[in-house]
Tab-separated table of C-alpha atoms and ligand atoms in Angstrom:
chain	number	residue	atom	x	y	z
A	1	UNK	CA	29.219	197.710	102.194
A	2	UNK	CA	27.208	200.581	103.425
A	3	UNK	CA	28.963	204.426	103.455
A	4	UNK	CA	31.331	205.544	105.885
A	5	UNK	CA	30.572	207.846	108.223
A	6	UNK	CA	34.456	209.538	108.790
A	7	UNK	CA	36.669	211.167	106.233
A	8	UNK	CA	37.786	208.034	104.432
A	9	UNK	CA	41.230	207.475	103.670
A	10	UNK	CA	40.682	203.903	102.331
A	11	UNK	CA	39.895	204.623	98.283
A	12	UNK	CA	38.898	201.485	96.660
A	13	UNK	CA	39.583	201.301	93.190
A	14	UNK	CA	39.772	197.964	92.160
A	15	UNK	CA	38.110	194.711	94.100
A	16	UNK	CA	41.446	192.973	96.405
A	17	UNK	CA	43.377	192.006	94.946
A	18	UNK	CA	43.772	193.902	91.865
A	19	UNK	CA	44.809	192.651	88.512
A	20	UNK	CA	48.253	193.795	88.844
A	21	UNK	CA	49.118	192.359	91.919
A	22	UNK	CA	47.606	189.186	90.249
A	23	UNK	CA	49.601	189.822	87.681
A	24	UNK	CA	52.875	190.549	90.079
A	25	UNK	CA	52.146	187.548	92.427
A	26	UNK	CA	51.981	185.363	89.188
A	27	UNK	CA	54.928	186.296	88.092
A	28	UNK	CA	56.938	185.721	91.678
A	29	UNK	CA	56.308	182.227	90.965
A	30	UNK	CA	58.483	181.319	88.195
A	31	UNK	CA	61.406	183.905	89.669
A	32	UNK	CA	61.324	183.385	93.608
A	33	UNK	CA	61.743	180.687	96.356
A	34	UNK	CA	58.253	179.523	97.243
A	35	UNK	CA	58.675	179.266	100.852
A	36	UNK	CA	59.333	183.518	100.422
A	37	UNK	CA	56.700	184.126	97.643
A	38	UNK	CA	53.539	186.492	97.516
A	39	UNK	CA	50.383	184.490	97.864
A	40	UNK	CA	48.501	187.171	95.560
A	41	UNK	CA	45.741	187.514	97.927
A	42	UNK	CA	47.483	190.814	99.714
A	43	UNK	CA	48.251	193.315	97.326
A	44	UNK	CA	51.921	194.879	96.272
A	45	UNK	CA	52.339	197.921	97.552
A	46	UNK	CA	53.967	201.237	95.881
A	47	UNK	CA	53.859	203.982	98.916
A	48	UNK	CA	53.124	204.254	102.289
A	49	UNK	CA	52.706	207.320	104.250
A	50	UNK	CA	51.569	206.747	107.860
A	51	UNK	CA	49.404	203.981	108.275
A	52	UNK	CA	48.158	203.689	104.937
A	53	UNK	CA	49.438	201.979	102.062
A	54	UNK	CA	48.588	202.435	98.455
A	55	UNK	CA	49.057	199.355	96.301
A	56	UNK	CA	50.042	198.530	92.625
A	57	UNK	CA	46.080	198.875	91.284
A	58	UNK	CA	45.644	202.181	93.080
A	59	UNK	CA	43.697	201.405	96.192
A	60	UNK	CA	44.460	203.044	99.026
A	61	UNK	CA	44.155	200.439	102.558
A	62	UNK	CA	45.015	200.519	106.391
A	63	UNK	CA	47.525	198.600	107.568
A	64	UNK	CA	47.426	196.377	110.442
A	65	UNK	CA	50.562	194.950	109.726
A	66	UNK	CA	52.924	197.864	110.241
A	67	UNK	CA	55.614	195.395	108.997
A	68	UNK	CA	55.318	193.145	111.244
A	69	UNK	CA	55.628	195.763	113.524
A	70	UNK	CA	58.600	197.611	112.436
A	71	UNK	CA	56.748	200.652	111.750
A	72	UNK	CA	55.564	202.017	115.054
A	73	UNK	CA	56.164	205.642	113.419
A	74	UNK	CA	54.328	204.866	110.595
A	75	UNK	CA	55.253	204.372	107.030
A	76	UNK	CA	57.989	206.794	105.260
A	77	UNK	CA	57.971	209.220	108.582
A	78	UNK	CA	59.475	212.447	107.299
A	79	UNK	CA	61.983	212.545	109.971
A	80	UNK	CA	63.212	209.324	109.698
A	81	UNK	CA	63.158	209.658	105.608
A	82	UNK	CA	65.125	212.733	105.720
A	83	UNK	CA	67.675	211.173	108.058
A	84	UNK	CA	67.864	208.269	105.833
A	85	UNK	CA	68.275	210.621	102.726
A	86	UNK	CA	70.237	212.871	104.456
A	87	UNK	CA	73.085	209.843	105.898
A	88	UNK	CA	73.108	208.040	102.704
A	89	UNK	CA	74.295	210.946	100.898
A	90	UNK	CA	77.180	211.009	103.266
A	91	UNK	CA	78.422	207.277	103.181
A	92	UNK	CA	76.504	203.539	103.415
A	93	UNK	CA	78.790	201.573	105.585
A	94	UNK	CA	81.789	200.866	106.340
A	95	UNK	CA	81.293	198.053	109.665
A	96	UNK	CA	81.701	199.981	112.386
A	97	UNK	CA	84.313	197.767	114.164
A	98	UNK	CA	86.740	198.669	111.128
A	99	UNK	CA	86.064	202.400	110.532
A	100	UNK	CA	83.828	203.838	113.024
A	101	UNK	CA	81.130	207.044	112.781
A	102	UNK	CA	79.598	208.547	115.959
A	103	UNK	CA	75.535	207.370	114.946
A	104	UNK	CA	76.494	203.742	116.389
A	105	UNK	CA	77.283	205.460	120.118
A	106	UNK	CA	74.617	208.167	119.584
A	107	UNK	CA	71.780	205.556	119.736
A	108	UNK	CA	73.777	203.495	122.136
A	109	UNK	CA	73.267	206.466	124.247
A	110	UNK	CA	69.403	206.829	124.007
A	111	UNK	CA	68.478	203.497	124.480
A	112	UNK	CA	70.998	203.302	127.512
A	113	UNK	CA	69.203	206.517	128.758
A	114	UNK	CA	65.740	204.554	128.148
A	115	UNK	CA	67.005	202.045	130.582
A	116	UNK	CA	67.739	205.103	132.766
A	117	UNK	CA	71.269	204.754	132.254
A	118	UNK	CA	74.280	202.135	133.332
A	119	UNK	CA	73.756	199.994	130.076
A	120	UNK	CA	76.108	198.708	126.936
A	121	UNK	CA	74.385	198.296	124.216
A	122	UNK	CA	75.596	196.202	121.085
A	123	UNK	CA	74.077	196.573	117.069
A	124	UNK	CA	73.084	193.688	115.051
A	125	UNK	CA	70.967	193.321	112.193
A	126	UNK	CA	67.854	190.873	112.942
A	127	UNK	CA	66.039	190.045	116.095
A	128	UNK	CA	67.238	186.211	115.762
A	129	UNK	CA	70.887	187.983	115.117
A	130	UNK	CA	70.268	189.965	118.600
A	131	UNK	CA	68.675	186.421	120.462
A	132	UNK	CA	71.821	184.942	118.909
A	133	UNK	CA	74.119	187.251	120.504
A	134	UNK	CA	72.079	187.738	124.362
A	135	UNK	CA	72.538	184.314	124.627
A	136	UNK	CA	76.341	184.269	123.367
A	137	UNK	CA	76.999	186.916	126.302
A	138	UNK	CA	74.975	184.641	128.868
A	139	UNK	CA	77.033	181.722	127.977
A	140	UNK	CA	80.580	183.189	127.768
A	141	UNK	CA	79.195	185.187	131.091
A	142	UNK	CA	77.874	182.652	132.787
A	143	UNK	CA	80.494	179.870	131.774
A	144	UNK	CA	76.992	177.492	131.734
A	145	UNK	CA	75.358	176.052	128.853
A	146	UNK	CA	71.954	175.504	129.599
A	147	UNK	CA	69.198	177.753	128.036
A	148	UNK	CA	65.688	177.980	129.078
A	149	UNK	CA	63.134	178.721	126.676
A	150	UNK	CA	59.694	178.684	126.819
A	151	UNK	CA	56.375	176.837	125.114
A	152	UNK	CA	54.521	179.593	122.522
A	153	UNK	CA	57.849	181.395	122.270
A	154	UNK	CA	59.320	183.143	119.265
A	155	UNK	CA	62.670	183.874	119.004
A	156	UNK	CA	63.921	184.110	115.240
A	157	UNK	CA	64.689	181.298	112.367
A	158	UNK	CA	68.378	181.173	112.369
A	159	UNK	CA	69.847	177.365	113.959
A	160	UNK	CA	69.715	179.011	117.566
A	161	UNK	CA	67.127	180.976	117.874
A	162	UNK	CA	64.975	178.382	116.069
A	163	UNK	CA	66.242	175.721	118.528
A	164	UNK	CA	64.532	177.918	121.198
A	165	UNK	CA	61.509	178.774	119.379
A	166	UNK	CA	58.843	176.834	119.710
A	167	UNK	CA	56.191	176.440	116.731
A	168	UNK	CA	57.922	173.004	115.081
A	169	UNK	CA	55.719	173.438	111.690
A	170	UNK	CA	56.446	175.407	109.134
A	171	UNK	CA	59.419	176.901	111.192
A	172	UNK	CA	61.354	173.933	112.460
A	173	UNK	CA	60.538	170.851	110.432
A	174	UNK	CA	62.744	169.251	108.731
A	175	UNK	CA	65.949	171.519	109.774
A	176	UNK	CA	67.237	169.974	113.164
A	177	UNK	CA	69.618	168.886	114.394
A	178	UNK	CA	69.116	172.690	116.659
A	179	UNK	CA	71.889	173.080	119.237
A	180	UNK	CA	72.108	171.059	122.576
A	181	UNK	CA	71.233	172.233	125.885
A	182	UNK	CA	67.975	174.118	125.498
A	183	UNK	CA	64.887	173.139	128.053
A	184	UNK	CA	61.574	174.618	127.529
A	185	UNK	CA	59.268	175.422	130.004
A	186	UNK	CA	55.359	176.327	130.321
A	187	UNK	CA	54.586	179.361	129.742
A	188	UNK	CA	51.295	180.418	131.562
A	189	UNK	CA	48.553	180.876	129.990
A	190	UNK	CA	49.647	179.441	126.950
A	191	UNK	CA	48.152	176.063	126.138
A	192	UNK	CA	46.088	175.880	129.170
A	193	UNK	CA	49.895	175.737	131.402
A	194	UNK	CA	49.535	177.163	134.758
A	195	UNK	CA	52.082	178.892	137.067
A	196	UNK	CA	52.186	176.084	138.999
A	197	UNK	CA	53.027	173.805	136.147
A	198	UNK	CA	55.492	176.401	135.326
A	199	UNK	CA	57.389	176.059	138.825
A	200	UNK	CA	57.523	172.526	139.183
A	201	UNK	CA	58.961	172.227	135.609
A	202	UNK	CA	61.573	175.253	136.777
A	203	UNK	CA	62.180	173.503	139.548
A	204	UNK	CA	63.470	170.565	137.597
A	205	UNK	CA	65.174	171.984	134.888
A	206	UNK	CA	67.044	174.655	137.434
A	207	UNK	CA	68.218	172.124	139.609
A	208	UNK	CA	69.160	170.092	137.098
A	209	UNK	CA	71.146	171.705	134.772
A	210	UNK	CA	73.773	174.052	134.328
A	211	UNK	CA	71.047	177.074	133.235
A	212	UNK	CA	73.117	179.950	131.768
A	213	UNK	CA	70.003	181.917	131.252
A	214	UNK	CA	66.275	181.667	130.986
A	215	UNK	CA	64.860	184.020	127.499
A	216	UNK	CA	61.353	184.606	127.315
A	217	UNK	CA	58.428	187.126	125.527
A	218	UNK	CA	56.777	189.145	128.408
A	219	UNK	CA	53.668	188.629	126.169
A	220	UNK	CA	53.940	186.308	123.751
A	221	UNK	CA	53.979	187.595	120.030
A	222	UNK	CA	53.876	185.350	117.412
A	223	UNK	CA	52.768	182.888	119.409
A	224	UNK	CA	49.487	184.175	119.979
A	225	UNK	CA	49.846	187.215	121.955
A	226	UNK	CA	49.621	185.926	125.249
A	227	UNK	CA	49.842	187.718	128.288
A	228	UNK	CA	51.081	185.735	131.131
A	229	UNK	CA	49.585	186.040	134.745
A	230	UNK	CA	51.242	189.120	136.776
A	231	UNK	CA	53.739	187.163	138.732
A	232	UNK	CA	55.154	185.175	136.544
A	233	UNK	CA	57.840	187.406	135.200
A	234	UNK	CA	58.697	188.281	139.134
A	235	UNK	CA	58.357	184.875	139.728
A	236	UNK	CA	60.699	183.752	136.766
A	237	UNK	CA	63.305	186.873	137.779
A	238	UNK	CA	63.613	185.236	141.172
A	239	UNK	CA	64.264	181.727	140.248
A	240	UNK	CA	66.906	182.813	137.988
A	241	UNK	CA	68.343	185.300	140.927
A	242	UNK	CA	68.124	182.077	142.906
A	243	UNK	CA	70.398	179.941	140.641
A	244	UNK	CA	72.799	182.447	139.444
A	245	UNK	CA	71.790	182.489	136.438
A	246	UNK	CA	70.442	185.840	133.877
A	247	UNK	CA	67.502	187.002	132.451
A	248	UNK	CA	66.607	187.996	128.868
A	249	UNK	CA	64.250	189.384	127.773
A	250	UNK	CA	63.238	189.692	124.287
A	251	UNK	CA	61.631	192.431	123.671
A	252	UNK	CA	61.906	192.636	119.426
A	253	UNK	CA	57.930	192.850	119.355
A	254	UNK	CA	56.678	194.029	122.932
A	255	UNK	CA	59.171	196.411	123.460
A	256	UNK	CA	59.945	200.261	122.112
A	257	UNK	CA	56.390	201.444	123.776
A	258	UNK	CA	53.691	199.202	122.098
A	259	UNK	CA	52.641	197.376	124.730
A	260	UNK	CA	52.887	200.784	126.529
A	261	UNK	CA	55.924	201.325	128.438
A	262	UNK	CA	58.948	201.756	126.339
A	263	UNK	CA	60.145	197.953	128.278
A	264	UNK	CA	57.333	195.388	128.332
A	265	UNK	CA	58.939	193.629	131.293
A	266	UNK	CA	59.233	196.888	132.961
A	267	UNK	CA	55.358	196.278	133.042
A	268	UNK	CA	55.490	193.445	135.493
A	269	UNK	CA	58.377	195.324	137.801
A	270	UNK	CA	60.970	192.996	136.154
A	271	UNK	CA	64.582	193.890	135.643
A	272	UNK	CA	66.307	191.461	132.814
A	273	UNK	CA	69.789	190.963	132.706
A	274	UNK	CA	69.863	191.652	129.088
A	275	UNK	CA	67.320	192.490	126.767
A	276	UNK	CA	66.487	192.063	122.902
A	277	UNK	CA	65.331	195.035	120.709
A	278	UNK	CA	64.755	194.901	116.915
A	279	UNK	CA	61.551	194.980	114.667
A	280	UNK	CA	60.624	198.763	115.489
A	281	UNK	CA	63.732	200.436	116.367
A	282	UNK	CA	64.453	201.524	112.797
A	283	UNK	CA	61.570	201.326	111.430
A	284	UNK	CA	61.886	198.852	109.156
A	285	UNK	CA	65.852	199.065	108.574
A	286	UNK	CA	67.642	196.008	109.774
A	287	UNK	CA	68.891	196.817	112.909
A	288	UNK	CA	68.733	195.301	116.421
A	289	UNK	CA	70.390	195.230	119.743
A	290	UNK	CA	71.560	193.875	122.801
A	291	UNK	CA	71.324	195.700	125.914
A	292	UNK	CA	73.138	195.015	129.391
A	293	UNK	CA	75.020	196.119	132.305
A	294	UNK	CA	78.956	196.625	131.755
A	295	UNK	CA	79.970	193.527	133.986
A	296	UNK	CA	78.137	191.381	130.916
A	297	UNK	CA	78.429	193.522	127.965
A	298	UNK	CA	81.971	194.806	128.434
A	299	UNK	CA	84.138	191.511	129.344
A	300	UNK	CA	84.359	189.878	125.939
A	301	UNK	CA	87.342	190.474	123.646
A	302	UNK	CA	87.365	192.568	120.797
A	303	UNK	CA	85.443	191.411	117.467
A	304	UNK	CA	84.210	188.636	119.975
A	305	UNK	CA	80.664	189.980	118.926
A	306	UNK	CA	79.772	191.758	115.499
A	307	UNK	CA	79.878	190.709	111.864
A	308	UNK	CA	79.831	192.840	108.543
A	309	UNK	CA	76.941	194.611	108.661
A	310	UNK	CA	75.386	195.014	112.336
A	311	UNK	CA	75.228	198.843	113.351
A	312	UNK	CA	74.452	199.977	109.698
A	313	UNK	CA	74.989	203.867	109.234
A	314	UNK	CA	71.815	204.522	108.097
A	315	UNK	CA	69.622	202.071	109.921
A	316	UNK	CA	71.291	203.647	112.968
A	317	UNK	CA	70.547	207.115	111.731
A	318	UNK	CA	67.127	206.094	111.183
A	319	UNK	CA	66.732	205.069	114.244
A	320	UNK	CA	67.912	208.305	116.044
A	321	UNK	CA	64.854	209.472	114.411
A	322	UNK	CA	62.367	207.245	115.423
A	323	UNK	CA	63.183	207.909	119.050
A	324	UNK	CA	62.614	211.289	118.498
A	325	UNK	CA	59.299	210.669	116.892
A	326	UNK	CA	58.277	208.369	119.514
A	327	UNK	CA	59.216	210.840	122.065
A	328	UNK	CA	57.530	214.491	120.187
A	329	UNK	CA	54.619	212.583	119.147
A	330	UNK	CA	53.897	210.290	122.308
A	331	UNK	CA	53.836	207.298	121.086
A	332	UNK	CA	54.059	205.083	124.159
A	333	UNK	CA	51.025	206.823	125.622
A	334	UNK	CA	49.216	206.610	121.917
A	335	UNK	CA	50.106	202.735	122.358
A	336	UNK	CA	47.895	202.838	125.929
A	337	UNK	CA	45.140	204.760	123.973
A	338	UNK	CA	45.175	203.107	120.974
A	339	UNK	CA	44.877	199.457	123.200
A	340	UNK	CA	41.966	200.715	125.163
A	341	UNK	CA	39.938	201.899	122.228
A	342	UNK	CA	40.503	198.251	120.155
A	343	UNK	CA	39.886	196.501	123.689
A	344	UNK	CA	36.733	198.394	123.970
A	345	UNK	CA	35.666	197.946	120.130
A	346	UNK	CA	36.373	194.616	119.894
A	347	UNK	CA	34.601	193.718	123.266
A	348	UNK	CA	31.466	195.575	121.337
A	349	UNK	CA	31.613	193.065	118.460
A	350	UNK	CA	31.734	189.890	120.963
A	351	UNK	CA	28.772	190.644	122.496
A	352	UNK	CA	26.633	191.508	119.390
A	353	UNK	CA	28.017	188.190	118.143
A	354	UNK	CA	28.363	185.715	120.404
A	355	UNK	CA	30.359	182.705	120.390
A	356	UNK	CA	32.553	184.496	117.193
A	357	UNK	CA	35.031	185.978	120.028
A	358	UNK	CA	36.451	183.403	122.649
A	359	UNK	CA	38.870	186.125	124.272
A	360	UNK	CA	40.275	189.607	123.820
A	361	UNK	CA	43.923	190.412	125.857
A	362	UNK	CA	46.568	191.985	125.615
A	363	UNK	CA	49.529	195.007	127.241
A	364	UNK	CA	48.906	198.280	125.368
A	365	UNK	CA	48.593	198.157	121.878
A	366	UNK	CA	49.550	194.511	121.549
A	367	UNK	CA	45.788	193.299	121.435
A	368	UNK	CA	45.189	189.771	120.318
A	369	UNK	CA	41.640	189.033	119.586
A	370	UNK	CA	40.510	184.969	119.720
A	371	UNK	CA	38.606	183.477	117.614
A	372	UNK	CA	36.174	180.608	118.055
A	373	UNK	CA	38.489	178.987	114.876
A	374	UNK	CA	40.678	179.659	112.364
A	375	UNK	CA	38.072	179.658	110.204
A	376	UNK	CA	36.177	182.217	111.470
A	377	UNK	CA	38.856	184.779	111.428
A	378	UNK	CA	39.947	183.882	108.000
A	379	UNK	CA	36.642	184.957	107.048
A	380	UNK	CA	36.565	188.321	108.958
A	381	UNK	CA	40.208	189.231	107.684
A	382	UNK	CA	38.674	188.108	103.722
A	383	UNK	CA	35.993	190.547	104.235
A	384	UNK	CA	38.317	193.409	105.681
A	385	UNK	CA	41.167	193.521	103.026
A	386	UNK	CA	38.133	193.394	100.737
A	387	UNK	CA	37.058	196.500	102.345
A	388	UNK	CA	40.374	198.322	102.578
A	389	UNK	CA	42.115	196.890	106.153
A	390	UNK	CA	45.202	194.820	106.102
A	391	UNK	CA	45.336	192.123	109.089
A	392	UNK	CA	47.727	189.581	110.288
A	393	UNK	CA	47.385	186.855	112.796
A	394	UNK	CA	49.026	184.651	115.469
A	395	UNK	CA	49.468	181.680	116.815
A	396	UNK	CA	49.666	177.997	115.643
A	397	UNK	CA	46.161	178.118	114.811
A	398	UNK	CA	45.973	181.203	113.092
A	399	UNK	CA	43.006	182.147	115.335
A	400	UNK	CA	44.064	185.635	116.902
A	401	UNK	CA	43.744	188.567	114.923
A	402	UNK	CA	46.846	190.737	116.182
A	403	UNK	CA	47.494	194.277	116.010
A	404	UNK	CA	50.381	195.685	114.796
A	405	UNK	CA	49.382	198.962	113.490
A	406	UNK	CA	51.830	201.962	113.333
A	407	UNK	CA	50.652	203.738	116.275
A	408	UNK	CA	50.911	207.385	114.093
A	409	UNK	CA	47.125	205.895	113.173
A	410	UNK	CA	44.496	208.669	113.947
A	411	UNK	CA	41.468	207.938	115.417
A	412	UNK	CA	39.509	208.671	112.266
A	413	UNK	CA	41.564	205.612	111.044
A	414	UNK	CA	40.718	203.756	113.762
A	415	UNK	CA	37.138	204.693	113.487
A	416	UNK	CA	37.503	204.103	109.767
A	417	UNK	CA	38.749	201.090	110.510
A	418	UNK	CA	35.786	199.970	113.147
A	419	UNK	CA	33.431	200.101	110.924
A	420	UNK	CA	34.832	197.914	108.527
A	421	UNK	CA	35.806	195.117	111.485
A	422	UNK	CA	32.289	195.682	112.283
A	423	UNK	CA	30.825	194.880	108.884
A	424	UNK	CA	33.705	192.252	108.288
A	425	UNK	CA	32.928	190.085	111.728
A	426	UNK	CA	28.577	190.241	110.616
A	427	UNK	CA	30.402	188.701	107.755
A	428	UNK	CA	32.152	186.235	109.920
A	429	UNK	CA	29.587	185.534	111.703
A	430	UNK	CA	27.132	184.804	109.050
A	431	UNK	CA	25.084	187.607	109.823
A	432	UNK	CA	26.781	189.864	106.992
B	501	PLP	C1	59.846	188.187	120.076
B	501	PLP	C2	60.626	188.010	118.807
B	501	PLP	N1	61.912	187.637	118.880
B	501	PLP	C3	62.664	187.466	117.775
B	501	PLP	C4	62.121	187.644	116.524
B	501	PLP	C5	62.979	187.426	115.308
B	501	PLP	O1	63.207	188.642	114.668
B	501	PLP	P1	63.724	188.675	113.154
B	501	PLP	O2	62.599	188.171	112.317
B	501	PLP	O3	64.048	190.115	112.925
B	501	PLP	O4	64.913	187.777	113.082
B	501	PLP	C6	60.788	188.021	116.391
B	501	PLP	C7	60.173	188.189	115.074
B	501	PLP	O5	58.987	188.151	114.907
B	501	PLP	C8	60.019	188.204	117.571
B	501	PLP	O6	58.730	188.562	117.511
């Protein structure tokens, strides 16, 4: 590959993936589940700092990944590092519930001020554990069963929440039977479905059925990173005004500022009954949350929601911090920036090679590039990890290349970065 032209903070010092990640993957095998084992092509990692990572062999890459998109801030953040030093010194957990500490209503109180106030918010641990409890509340709430889901959706991989997500292989085959009452719907844009496909099917299924609530991605994430047409969140709000039933939406991956308001819906001028956080809000400690009005949030008995473990101490003190960081280091407006300059790059690499890129969307930072196949991509993200830059895809195809950097990256790791997707998609393309 020819010489970088910024400061580089990729360092290359074995070829991807090194021996001891071989070594390390090798070993998984005989020790771990397969279906949760390494595949040894992406290499172990030892630190991260930012949005670099520096792996086992002692390369330095960038990461696309983020963890999945848990680490908007950034890999070990000071701030949130000392506030997860500084609480677990104090005390681990106790289950809030039982013996309570004032981090669980601290964060309750900044993300209800993020709403702009009037808003109960509830602690779990995973975004299918949040999904699980939303729709809880809209059923008890509601005193309807009927959930509406939608095609391309994502919504977590416990019994529930796989019921209403959609992808059936690797994610549902083989573990049915998934509870009762769940009707999915088009989601525009996704699969070639159109809004008018989408309200005839509403029509149906709302008059129909008994619909507690409708839950849906305002762009879809793993699915493919979708963005629907404009009205179709309006359009889905009033439908569900219409029939008395709620809105959720889950906002584990779009929301918390990377698709560039700190609520994805908020985006379309949507106000959801109830709405899903997780992935980012800790970054990278499980925690997630419900958040609502009082009249749905506040009804339910005692211990009717919670568990063990949902509000963890430290998770929660970690994610004090992260707000913070996302506030002093403008993160929601770095998530704007940061989606113009890879809408702009990547628009650059589709017209010097034509017929590689079939489509480039996406709200903020969420930017899902299309590929002409599956193929193709795997060949681009090959080239790139070879050169230093972790990537991660989505969609049942595996066609879109989708970004889910910490947005602490600088632009000379973005340009860094550039150059190597440049180099990767000649690759890709056969030009390389
Ligand atoms: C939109 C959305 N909802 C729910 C989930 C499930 O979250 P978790 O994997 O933390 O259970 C995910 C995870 O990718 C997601 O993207």
């Amino acid at each position: 590959m020819r010489a970088l032209d910024v400061a580089p903070s990729i360092h290359l010092a074995t070829a991807i993936p090194g021996p001891r990640t071989r070594e390390l993957a090798a070993r998984a095998q005989s020790s771990v589940a397969h279906p949760v084992a390494p595949s040894g092509e992406t290499p172990f990692i030892v630190r991260g700092r930012g949005a670099l990572v520096e792996d086992v062999d002692g390369n330095r890459l960038l990461d696309f990944i983020g963890g999945l998109g848990c680490l908007m801030v950034g890999h070990a953040h000071p701030a949130v590092v000392d506030a997860v030093a500084e609480h677990s010194r104090r005390f681990l957990h106790t289950d809030y519930a039982v013996i309570p500490y004032e981090e669980y209503q601290t964060l309750a109180e900044l993300i209800a001020g993020r709403f702009g106030g009037g808003r109960k918010v509830a602690f779990f641990n995973s975004g299918a554990e949040a999904v699980e409890n939303a729709v809880k509340v809209a059923r008890a709430m509601t005193g309807r069963p009927g959930i509406v889901c939608f095609e391309g959706a994502f919504h977590g991989r416990t019994n529930l929440a796989l019921a209403l997500t959609h992808r059936e292989d690797p994610y549902k085959k083989g573990f049915g039977p998934f509870v009762p009452e769940i009707y999915r719907l088009p989601y525009p844009g996704f699969g070639g479905a159109t809004m008018d496909g989408f309200e005839k099917a509403a029509a149906a299924v709302f008059g129909e059925h008994q619909i507690a609530a409708a839950i849906v991605e305002p762009e879809l994430g793993e699915g493919g990173y979708v963005v629907p047409p404009r009205e179709f969140l309006p359009r889905l709000e009033r439908i569900v005004d219409d029939h008395g039933s709620l809105l959720i939406a889950d906002e584990i991956q779009a929301g918390y500022g990377r698709a560039g308001a700190f609520l994805a819906s908020s985006l379309s001028g949507v106000t959801p009954d109830l709405v899903t956080l997780g992935k980012p809000i800790a970054a990278g400690l499980p925690l997630s949350a419900v958040v609502g009005p009082p009249e749905l949030m506040d009804p339910l008995k005692f211990s009717a929601l919670g568990g063990t473990y949902p509000g963890n101490p430290v998770a929660l003190a970690a994610g004090i911090a992260v707000l913070s960081v996302v506030e002093e280091e403008g993160l929601i407006e770095r998530a704007t920036q940061i989606g113009e300059r890879l809408t702009s790059f990547w628009q650059a690499v589709a017209s010097e090679h034509r017929g590689l890129i079939t489509d480039i969307r996406g709200l903020g930072s969420m930017v899902g590039v299309e590929f002409a196949d599956r193929e193709a991509l795997g060949r681009l993200r090959s080239a790139a990890l070879s050169a230093g830059v972790l990537t991660v895809t989505a969609g049942a195809e595996a066609k879109v290349l989708r970004h889910l950097m910490p947005l602490v990256m600088t632009d000379d790791q973005l340009d860094e970065a550039f150059q190597v997707f440049s180099w990767a998609a000649g690759t890709a393309a056969g030009a390389g």
